[in-house]
Coordinates of C-alpha atoms in Angstrom, one line a residue:
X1 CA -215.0 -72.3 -111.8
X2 CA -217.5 -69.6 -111.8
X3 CA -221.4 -70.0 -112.4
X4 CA -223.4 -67.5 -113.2
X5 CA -227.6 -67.2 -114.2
X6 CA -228.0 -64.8 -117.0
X7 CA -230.8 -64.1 -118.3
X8 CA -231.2 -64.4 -122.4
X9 CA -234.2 -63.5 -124.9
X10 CA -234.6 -67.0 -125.7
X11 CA -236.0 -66.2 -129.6
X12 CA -232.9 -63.8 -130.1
X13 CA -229.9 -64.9 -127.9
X14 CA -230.0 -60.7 -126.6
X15 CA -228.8 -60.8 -122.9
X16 CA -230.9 -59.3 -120.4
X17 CA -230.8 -56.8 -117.6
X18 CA -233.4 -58.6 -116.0
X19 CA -235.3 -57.0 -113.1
X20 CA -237.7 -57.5 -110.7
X21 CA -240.6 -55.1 -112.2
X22 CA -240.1 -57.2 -116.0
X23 CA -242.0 -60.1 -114.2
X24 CA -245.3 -58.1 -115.0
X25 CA -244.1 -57.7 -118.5
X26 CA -243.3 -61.4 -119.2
X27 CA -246.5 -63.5 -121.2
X28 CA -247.5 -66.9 -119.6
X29 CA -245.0 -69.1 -121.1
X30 CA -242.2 -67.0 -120.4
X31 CA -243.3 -66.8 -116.9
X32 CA -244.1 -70.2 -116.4
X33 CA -240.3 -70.6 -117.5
X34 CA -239.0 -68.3 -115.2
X35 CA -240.2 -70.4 -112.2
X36 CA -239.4 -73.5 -114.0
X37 CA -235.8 -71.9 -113.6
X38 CA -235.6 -70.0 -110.2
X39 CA -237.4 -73.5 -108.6
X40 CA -234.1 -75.7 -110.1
X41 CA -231.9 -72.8 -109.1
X42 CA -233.6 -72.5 -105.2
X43 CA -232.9 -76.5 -105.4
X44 CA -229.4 -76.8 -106.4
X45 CA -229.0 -73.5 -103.7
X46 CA -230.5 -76.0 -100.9
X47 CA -228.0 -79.1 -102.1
X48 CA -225.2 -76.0 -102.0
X49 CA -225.8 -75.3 -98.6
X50 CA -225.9 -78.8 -97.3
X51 CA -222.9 -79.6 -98.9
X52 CA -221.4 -76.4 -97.5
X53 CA -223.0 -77.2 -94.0
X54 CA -221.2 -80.8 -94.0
X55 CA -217.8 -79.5 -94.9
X56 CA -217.8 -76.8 -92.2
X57 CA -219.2 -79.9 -89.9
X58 CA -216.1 -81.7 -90.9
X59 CA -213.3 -78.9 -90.1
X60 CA -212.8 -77.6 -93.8
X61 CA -212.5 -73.5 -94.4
X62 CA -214.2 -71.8 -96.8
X63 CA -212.6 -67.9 -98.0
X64 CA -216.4 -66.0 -97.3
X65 CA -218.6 -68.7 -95.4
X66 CA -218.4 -69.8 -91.8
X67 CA -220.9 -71.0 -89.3
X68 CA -222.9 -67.9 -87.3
X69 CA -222.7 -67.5 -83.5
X70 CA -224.4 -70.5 -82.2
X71 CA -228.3 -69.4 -81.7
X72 CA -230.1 -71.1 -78.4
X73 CA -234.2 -71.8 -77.6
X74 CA -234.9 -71.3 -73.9
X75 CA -237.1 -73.8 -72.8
X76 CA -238.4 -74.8 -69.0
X77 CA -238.2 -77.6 -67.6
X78 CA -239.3 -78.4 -63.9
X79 CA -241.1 -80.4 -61.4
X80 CA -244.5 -80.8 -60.1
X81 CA -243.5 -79.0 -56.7
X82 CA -241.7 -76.1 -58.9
X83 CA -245.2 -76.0 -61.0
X84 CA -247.3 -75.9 -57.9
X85 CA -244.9 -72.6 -56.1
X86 CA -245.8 -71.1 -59.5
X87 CA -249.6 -71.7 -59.6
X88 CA -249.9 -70.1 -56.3
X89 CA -247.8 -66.9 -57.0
X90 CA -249.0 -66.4 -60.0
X91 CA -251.6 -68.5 -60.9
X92 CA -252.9 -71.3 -62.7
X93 CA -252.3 -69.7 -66.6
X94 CA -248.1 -70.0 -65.5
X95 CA -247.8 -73.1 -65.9
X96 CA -249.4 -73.6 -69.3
X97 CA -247.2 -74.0 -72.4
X98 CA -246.3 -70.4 -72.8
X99 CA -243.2 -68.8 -74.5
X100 CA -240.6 -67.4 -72.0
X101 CA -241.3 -64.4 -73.5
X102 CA -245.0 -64.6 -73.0
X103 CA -244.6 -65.0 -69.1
X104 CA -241.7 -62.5 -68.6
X105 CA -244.4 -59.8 -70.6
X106 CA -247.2 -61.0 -68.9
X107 CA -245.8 -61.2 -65.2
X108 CA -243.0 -59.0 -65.5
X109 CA -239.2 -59.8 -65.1
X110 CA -239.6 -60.6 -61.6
X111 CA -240.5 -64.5 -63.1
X112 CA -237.7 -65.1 -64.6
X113 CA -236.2 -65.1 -61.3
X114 CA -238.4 -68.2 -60.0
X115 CA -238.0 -70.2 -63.1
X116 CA -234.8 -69.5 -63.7
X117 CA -233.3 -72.7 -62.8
X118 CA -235.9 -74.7 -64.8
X119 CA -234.5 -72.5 -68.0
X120 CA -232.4 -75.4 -70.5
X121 CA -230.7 -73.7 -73.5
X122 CA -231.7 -75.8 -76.9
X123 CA -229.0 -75.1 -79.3
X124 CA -230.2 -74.1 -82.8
X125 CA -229.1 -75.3 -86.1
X126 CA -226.0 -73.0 -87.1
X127 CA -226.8 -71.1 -89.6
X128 CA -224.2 -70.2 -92.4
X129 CA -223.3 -66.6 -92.8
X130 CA -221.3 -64.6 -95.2
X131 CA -218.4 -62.6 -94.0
X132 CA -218.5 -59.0 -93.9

């Protein structure tokens, strides 16, 4: 089966080129139609790609779609004696909820060698990704 969106003059049944730069052209109704449309079209795309999501969960191919290389959040997790060696080399603003990245810019790279150990990789969600 193959699905496809054209777009169609809906008083005379003409088939459109349609184009991004024809939105300006288009009168309220026609507009309000439009979104009407791309709205039910970006729903059934969501319900497509949890569908998709749960058969690639459950071992089944697809010809063009696969899971992406598995993404990770770094996140730090350590004690109060690991906090307290940070506080006093670099002060009392390391410890506060900041990024990785915030730290490593503002302290330099030489942090990531004391928290190192703290770091725990969070896997993200997978997300799906056409072949090339």
């Amino acid at each position: 089966m193959s699905l496809q969106l054209i777009p169609m003059d809906r008083e005379t049944g003409e088939v459109l080129e349609f184009r991004p730069s024809m939105i300006k052209e288009l009168d309220n109704s026609d507009l309000t139609a439009f979104l009407e449309a791309v709205k039910a079209a970006d729903k059934m795309k969501k319900e497509a790609e949890k569908e998709v999501k749960k058969r690639l969960d459950e071992g089944q191919n697809f010809t063009r779609l696969s899971y992406g290389k598995q993404q990770f959040t770094r996140e730090i997790v350590m004690d109060n004696v690991a906090k307290t060696a940070l506080i006093r080399k670099y002060g009392l603003e390391s410890v506060e909820p900041l990024s990785i990245a915030k730290l490593e810019k503002k302290y330099g790279e030489g942090i990531l060698e004391d928290i190192e150990q703290f770091i725990i990789m969070k896997p993200k969600k997978a997300k799906i990704e056409w072949d090339k």
